[in-house]
Amino acid sequence: MSLRFDHVTLGQRVRFGAGCASAAVADEVRRLDARLVMLIAGEDEREIAETVVREIDVATWFDRVVQHVPVALADEATELATRMGIDLIVTVGGGSTTGLAKAIALTTGIPIVAVPTTYAGSEATNVWGLTEAERKTTGVDDRVLPVAVVYDPDLTLSLPVGLSVASGLNGIAHCVDSMWAPRADPINRALAIEGTRAVAAGLRAIVVDSQDADGRASALYGAYLSAVAFASAGSGMHHKICHVLGGTFDLPHAPTHAVVLPYVTAFNSGAVPEAAARIGEALGATDALEGLESLSRDTGAPRSLRELGMPEDGVPLAAELALAAIPESNPRTVTDESLRRLLFAAWSGSPARDLVEESTAGGNAS
Ligand code: NAD
């Protein structure tokens, strides 16, 4: 089989190192010749943010951060940035914080230097998301890609173990979905496999000792790779489902990914055995599902959408909305009925492996 593909690599500067944040951010502000910096960091990340910006002047600090970026909040922050003539945004926080900066950049083009404190990976993608009237809209625009990312694993030491696990599984979800997403290619698959290995190794260390510096570094390095893979491969079935769940039922982003991932993996893996085997190997298991289930079990990840607050009668609506968004290139054909079954299983936390058996027995994999 000849190797043939088109691959796009997004351009951004990446700086990585424990304890590097404040000096690296100051370097970036100088390099970009920024005069008026807007800092976006939520009230909960105030202490971390104060250490990160101690070597720069901050013209204004926007400290209201809301998950899934409500349009009204984005408009308010954009109006402030425009009125003040802000020429650089520095973010310190998780995906919600980066997401707010991206919403500003989408309409103003103001560059972003992102300092992530979770494993969500938004900082390495050109994907934006906004929520209005319980519907989340996402899109792709190179203007929202941060020009530089400063990864300092020390900033993640305070992320509670439960959030670390869910966030890391969000990273692994980027990797797994990248194996069959619309623009999956050998490069983003290679990044996804290494990302899976690194995040899983990191999470296993973090649950033993939340202050394990090597574990934190491994998880953050893997989170970056996972996001690069995702940005390049595009959104697959898993992400389309999670976007619907997050936007429609206001479910917490990372735990939702953690719950849904084994179900989508079970659903698809019979149709893509090579990808499933590679993910399994990266997780130290014989197949992807076994690897994900043992990682979830060992790290105490959430197991059902019910426990995250999704109403049972939301399943049909979620299936209807997700079905319209799932790419036609998904390796296994998706129907309203199969999606309802998958979502109901994820809602109740019933064994994901049942969906694999259906996949093999049903024979509707394309
Ligand atoms: P988040 O940013 O909402 O943070 C979750 C919680 O963790 C918050 O309460 C926050 O205060 C806390 N927190 C963050 N860092 C901490 C730290 N170091 N110590 C202690 N607490 C800390 O959650 P998230 O999962 O990082 O991001 C979710 C959002 O990001 C969603 O809106 C999602 O859609 C978006 N996202 C976008 C992309 C993309 O490519 N556009 C990728 C991934 C996620």
XYZ file of C-alpha atoms and ligand atoms in Angstrom:
410
model
C 0.000 0.000 0.000
C 1.514 3.346 -0.963
C 1.649 6.076 1.635
C -0.171 9.192 0.467
C -1.727 11.986 2.531
C -2.223 15.748 2.925
C -1.321 17.070 6.342
C -1.491 20.608 7.772
C 0.674 21.573 10.751
C -0.481 24.646 12.657
C 2.198 27.193 13.515
C 2.705 28.261 17.098
C 5.606 28.592 19.506
C 5.581 26.047 22.332
C 7.620 26.500 25.483
C 7.634 23.731 28.034
C 9.305 23.407 31.418
C 8.598 23.199 35.127
C 8.853 26.664 36.673
C 9.263 28.399 33.283
C 5.950 30.292 33.130
C 6.670 33.809 34.342
C 9.957 34.222 32.424
C 8.548 32.608 29.272
C 5.440 34.817 29.317
C 7.613 37.922 29.766
C 9.741 36.784 26.793
C 6.671 36.337 24.633
C 5.277 39.752 25.550
C 8.622 41.304 24.509
C 8.911 39.194 21.376
C 5.424 40.278 20.281
C 6.158 43.871 21.273
C 2.878 44.019 23.173
C 1.958 47.306 24.888
C -1.456 46.613 26.405
C -1.999 43.138 27.800
C -5.375 41.756 28.846
C -5.047 38.905 31.305
C -7.869 36.382 31.364
C -7.823 34.198 34.447
C -10.796 33.197 36.563
C -11.067 34.116 40.233
C -10.220 30.507 41.175
C -6.916 30.716 39.274
C -5.970 34.110 40.765
C -3.066 32.802 42.815
C -1.567 30.864 39.899
C -2.095 33.788 37.534
C -0.386 36.254 39.868
C 2.810 34.190 39.715
C 2.595 33.832 35.941
C 2.297 37.581 35.210
C 4.686 38.847 37.853
C 7.258 39.949 35.237
C 4.843 41.821 32.939
C 2.479 44.804 33.101
C -1.182 43.885 32.864
C -3.511 46.609 31.558
C -6.690 44.801 32.594
C -7.585 41.521 34.275
C -10.802 39.863 33.106
C -11.650 37.362 35.820
C -15.071 36.053 34.841
C -14.734 32.695 33.132
C -17.701 30.454 32.368
C -17.595 26.981 30.868
C -18.529 26.687 27.166
C -18.167 30.479 26.644
C -21.618 32.097 26.741
C -22.012 34.574 23.865
C -22.962 37.451 26.204
C -19.741 37.044 28.203
C -17.665 36.865 25.029
C -19.308 40.065 23.753
C -18.568 41.849 27.002
C -14.898 40.803 27.054
C -14.519 41.684 23.359
C -16.027 45.129 23.901
C -13.596 45.787 26.778
C -10.569 44.602 24.796
C -11.541 46.735 21.808
C -12.310 49.837 23.867
C -8.947 49.609 25.666
C -6.926 48.954 22.508
C -5.597 45.658 23.892
C -2.861 44.198 21.667
C -2.194 40.882 23.429
C -4.278 38.495 25.532
C -2.552 36.276 28.081
C -4.666 33.439 29.457
C -3.997 31.461 32.614
C -6.462 28.630 33.133
C -8.171 25.655 31.570
C -10.112 25.298 28.345
C -12.849 27.680 29.476
C -10.323 30.474 29.948
C -8.578 29.815 26.641
C -12.018 29.581 25.034
C -12.977 33.099 26.134
C -9.759 34.507 24.658
C -10.454 32.640 21.425
C -13.913 34.229 21.242
C -12.294 37.677 21.458
C -9.652 36.760 18.865
C -12.295 35.436 16.489
C -13.693 38.906 15.843
C -10.728 41.144 16.701
C -7.668 39.112 15.656
C -5.898 40.028 18.934
C -3.091 37.472 19.461
C -3.134 35.110 22.436
C -0.378 33.716 24.620
C -1.921 30.766 26.455
C -0.753 29.334 29.764
C -2.828 26.197 30.338
C -3.516 24.803 33.779
C -5.500 21.700 32.751
C -5.074 18.979 30.116
C -7.952 20.160 27.879
C -5.614 21.182 25.048
C -7.647 24.084 23.639
C -4.457 26.174 23.487
C -3.056 24.023 20.655
C -6.110 24.074 18.400
C -7.719 26.561 16.017
C -11.174 25.448 17.188
C -13.485 27.921 18.928
C -16.759 27.288 20.752
C -19.599 29.555 21.864
C -22.850 28.757 23.636
C -26.188 30.533 23.341
C -29.670 29.339 24.259
C -28.387 25.877 25.257
C -26.768 25.246 21.885
C -23.018 25.090 21.487
C -21.587 26.236 18.186
C -18.018 25.385 17.256
C -15.932 26.445 14.319
C -12.405 26.537 12.988
C -10.485 29.741 12.395
C -6.717 30.214 12.439
C -7.135 33.593 14.137
C -8.062 31.864 17.403
C -4.919 29.701 17.547
C -2.693 31.111 20.312
C 0.567 32.429 18.844
C 2.462 30.921 21.763
C 1.773 28.386 24.489
C 3.664 28.247 27.750
C 3.428 24.851 29.413
C 4.566 24.818 33.027
C 3.648 21.537 34.738
C 4.059 23.197 38.171
C 0.864 25.167 37.447
C -1.101 21.929 37.305
C 0.012 20.647 40.721
C -3.056 22.256 42.311
C -5.515 20.600 39.900
C -7.420 18.144 42.115
C -6.902 14.465 41.259
C -10.509 13.973 40.102
C -10.327 16.955 37.742
C -6.865 15.872 36.575
C -8.195 12.429 35.666
C -11.225 13.775 33.822
C -9.138 16.394 32.042
C -6.490 13.835 31.084
C -9.190 11.568 29.686
C -10.408 14.559 27.678
C -6.886 14.619 26.220
C -6.979 10.890 25.505
C -10.373 11.420 23.860
C -8.701 13.838 21.431
C -6.246 11.072 20.617
C -8.753 8.263 20.208
C -11.118 10.351 18.067
C -8.136 11.424 15.943
C -7.671 7.813 14.827
C -10.889 7.944 12.772
C -11.746 11.651 12.459
C -12.353 13.103 8.960
C -8.747 14.244 8.378
C -6.988 11.386 10.214
C -3.577 10.745 8.634
C -0.362 8.920 9.595
C 1.115 12.016 11.290
C -1.798 12.906 13.528
C -2.283 9.206 14.322
C 1.359 8.969 15.431
C 0.924 12.039 17.638
C -2.281 10.563 19.024
C -0.619 7.303 19.992
C 2.256 9.043 21.775
C -0.240 11.447 23.394
C -2.304 8.528 24.681
C 0.774 6.850 26.159
C 2.047 10.034 27.817
C -1.296 11.145 29.309
C -2.074 7.644 30.611
C 1.368 7.342 32.228
C 0.912 10.778 33.764
C -2.540 10.012 35.177
C -1.370 6.738 36.690
C 1.393 8.641 38.511
C -0.890 11.518 39.568
C -3.451 9.260 41.251
C -0.644 7.800 43.371
C 0.809 11.219 44.203
C -0.857 14.406 42.957
C 2.458 16.248 43.417
C 4.451 13.854 41.218
C 6.404 16.275 39.009
C 7.219 13.725 36.296
C 3.620 12.554 36.180
C 2.376 16.136 35.824
C 4.899 16.810 33.049
C 3.977 13.614 31.200
C 0.257 14.411 31.365
C 0.795 17.985 30.123
C 3.145 16.914 27.321
C 0.623 14.269 26.262
C -2.211 16.807 26.459
C -0.355 19.031 23.990
C 0.209 16.150 21.562
C -3.405 15.112 21.862
C -4.591 18.596 20.987
C -2.249 18.850 17.996
C -3.565 15.512 16.752
C -7.165 16.638 17.256
C -6.662 20.010 15.560
C -5.170 18.271 12.568
C -7.522 15.276 12.336
C -10.747 17.183 13.092
C -13.748 16.306 15.241
C -14.911 12.726 15.075
C -17.982 10.986 16.457
C -16.865 11.262 20.080
C -16.386 15.034 20.028
C -19.632 15.658 18.183
C -21.537 13.741 20.854
C -19.771 15.512 23.713
C -20.367 18.954 22.209
C -24.082 18.238 22.062
C -24.130 16.933 25.636
C -22.134 19.880 26.979
C -24.098 22.561 25.174
C -27.573 21.095 25.644
C -27.414 19.823 29.218
C -24.600 22.015 30.566
C -22.661 18.924 31.595
C -19.084 19.394 32.824
C -16.823 19.150 29.791
C -13.970 16.883 30.867
C -16.026 14.365 32.911
C -18.445 14.070 29.970
C -15.550 13.088 27.707
C -14.299 10.654 30.340
C -17.685 8.912 30.493
C -18.485 8.803 26.765
C -15.059 7.737 25.450
C -15.270 3.980 26.188
C -18.721 3.816 24.553
C -17.663 5.460 21.292
C -14.492 3.371 21.311
C -16.549 0.216 21.793
C -18.931 1.286 19.031
C -16.207 2.020 16.464
C -13.355 -0.310 17.310
C -14.712 -3.391 15.506
C -14.615 -1.371 12.284
C -11.048 -0.107 12.804
C -9.160 -3.006 14.413
C -5.699 -1.665 13.644
C -6.394 1.701 15.280
C -7.978 -0.046 18.260
C -4.953 -2.283 18.676
C -2.555 0.683 18.531
C -4.529 2.585 21.184
C -4.626 -0.560 23.305
C -0.873 -0.986 22.998
C -0.292 2.660 24.012
C -2.377 1.942 27.105
C -0.506 -1.283 27.870
C -3.532 -3.443 26.994
C -4.553 -5.851 24.256
C -7.266 -3.589 22.867
C -8.400 0.015 23.137
C -11.499 -0.666 25.190
C -9.731 -2.873 27.705
C -7.019 -0.206 28.065
C -9.525 2.627 28.537
C -11.648 0.681 30.981
C -8.701 -0.299 33.143
C -7.385 3.286 33.086
C -10.835 4.625 34.074
C -11.172 2.041 36.824
C -7.670 2.555 38.209
C -7.970 6.331 38.217
C -11.547 6.508 39.562
C -12.962 8.286 36.505
C -16.716 9.052 36.379
C -18.668 6.214 34.719
C -22.131 7.502 33.802
C -23.830 10.584 32.390
C -26.500 10.096 35.040
C -23.987 10.892 37.789
C -23.012 14.060 35.871
C -26.618 15.286 36.006
C -27.961 14.417 32.556
C -31.698 13.659 32.596
C -32.630 10.230 31.195
C -35.278 11.768 28.944
C -32.522 13.852 27.322
C -31.207 10.809 25.462
C -33.496 11.068 22.366
C -32.787 14.792 21.907
C -29.039 14.226 22.320
C -29.162 11.419 19.762
C -31.092 13.558 17.289
C -28.710 16.522 17.598
C -25.537 14.416 17.543
C -26.658 12.329 14.563
C -26.838 15.457 12.424
C -23.247 16.361 13.369
C -21.385 13.029 13.251
C -19.152 12.873 10.155
C -20.248 10.532 7.397
C -16.692 9.201 7.363
C -17.166 7.601 10.790
C -15.868 4.027 10.432
C -19.157 2.486 11.533
C -22.520 3.649 10.233
C -24.434 5.552 12.888
C -28.226 5.503 13.080
C -30.633 7.230 15.436
C -31.337 3.886 17.043
C -27.692 2.887 17.536
C -26.906 6.333 18.884
C -29.772 6.192 21.368
C -28.501 2.801 22.515
C -24.980 4.141 22.912
C -26.150 7.235 24.785
C -28.464 5.278 27.013
C -25.603 2.911 27.889
C -23.378 5.912 28.683
C -26.188 7.510 30.674
C -26.707 4.437 32.833
C -23.054 3.353 32.972
C -23.815 -0.129 31.631
C -20.886 -2.118 30.151
C -19.447 -0.498 27.018
C -18.305 -3.891 25.726
C -21.929 -4.724 24.792
C -21.606 -2.202 21.982
C -18.495 -3.959 20.608
C -20.328 -7.231 20.403
C -23.106 -5.531 18.490
C -20.541 -3.967 16.188
C -18.997 -7.296 15.301
C -22.249 -9.240 15.263
C -24.273 -6.541 13.502
C -21.795 -6.287 10.644
C -22.830 -2.786 9.644
C -19.308 -1.420 9.856
C -18.301 0.266 6.665
P -12.258 24.477 32.803
O -11.351 25.405 32.110
O -13.699 24.844 32.892
O -11.676 24.205 34.265
C -12.317 23.241 35.101
C -12.146 23.628 36.556
O -10.790 23.486 36.924
C -12.512 25.080 36.873
O -13.246 25.104 38.052
C -11.172 25.744 37.066
O -11.258 26.833 37.957
C -10.347 24.612 37.646
N -8.901 24.675 37.425
C -8.267 24.884 36.257
N -6.946 24.798 36.427
C -6.727 24.534 37.731
C -5.557 24.304 38.523
N -4.342 24.274 37.977
N -5.716 24.073 39.842
C -6.959 24.036 40.392
N -8.097 24.207 39.701
C -7.980 24.470 38.385
O -12.221 23.015 32.169
P -11.392 22.381 30.987
O -11.809 20.974 30.969
O -9.985 22.726 31.055
O -11.964 23.116 29.693
C -13.290 22.894 29.260
C -13.681 23.878 28.186
O -12.675 23.919 27.179
C -14.967 23.492 27.481
O -15.735 24.643 27.218
C -14.486 22.878 26.185
O -15.425 22.942 25.162
C -13.254 23.672 25.907
N -12.270 22.944 25.075
C -12.017 23.446 23.851
C -11.101 22.815 23.031
C -10.807 23.406 21.689
O -9.992 22.887 20.955
N -11.440 24.495 21.337
C -10.419 21.673 23.465
C -10.702 21.190 24.747
C -11.622 21.853 25.558
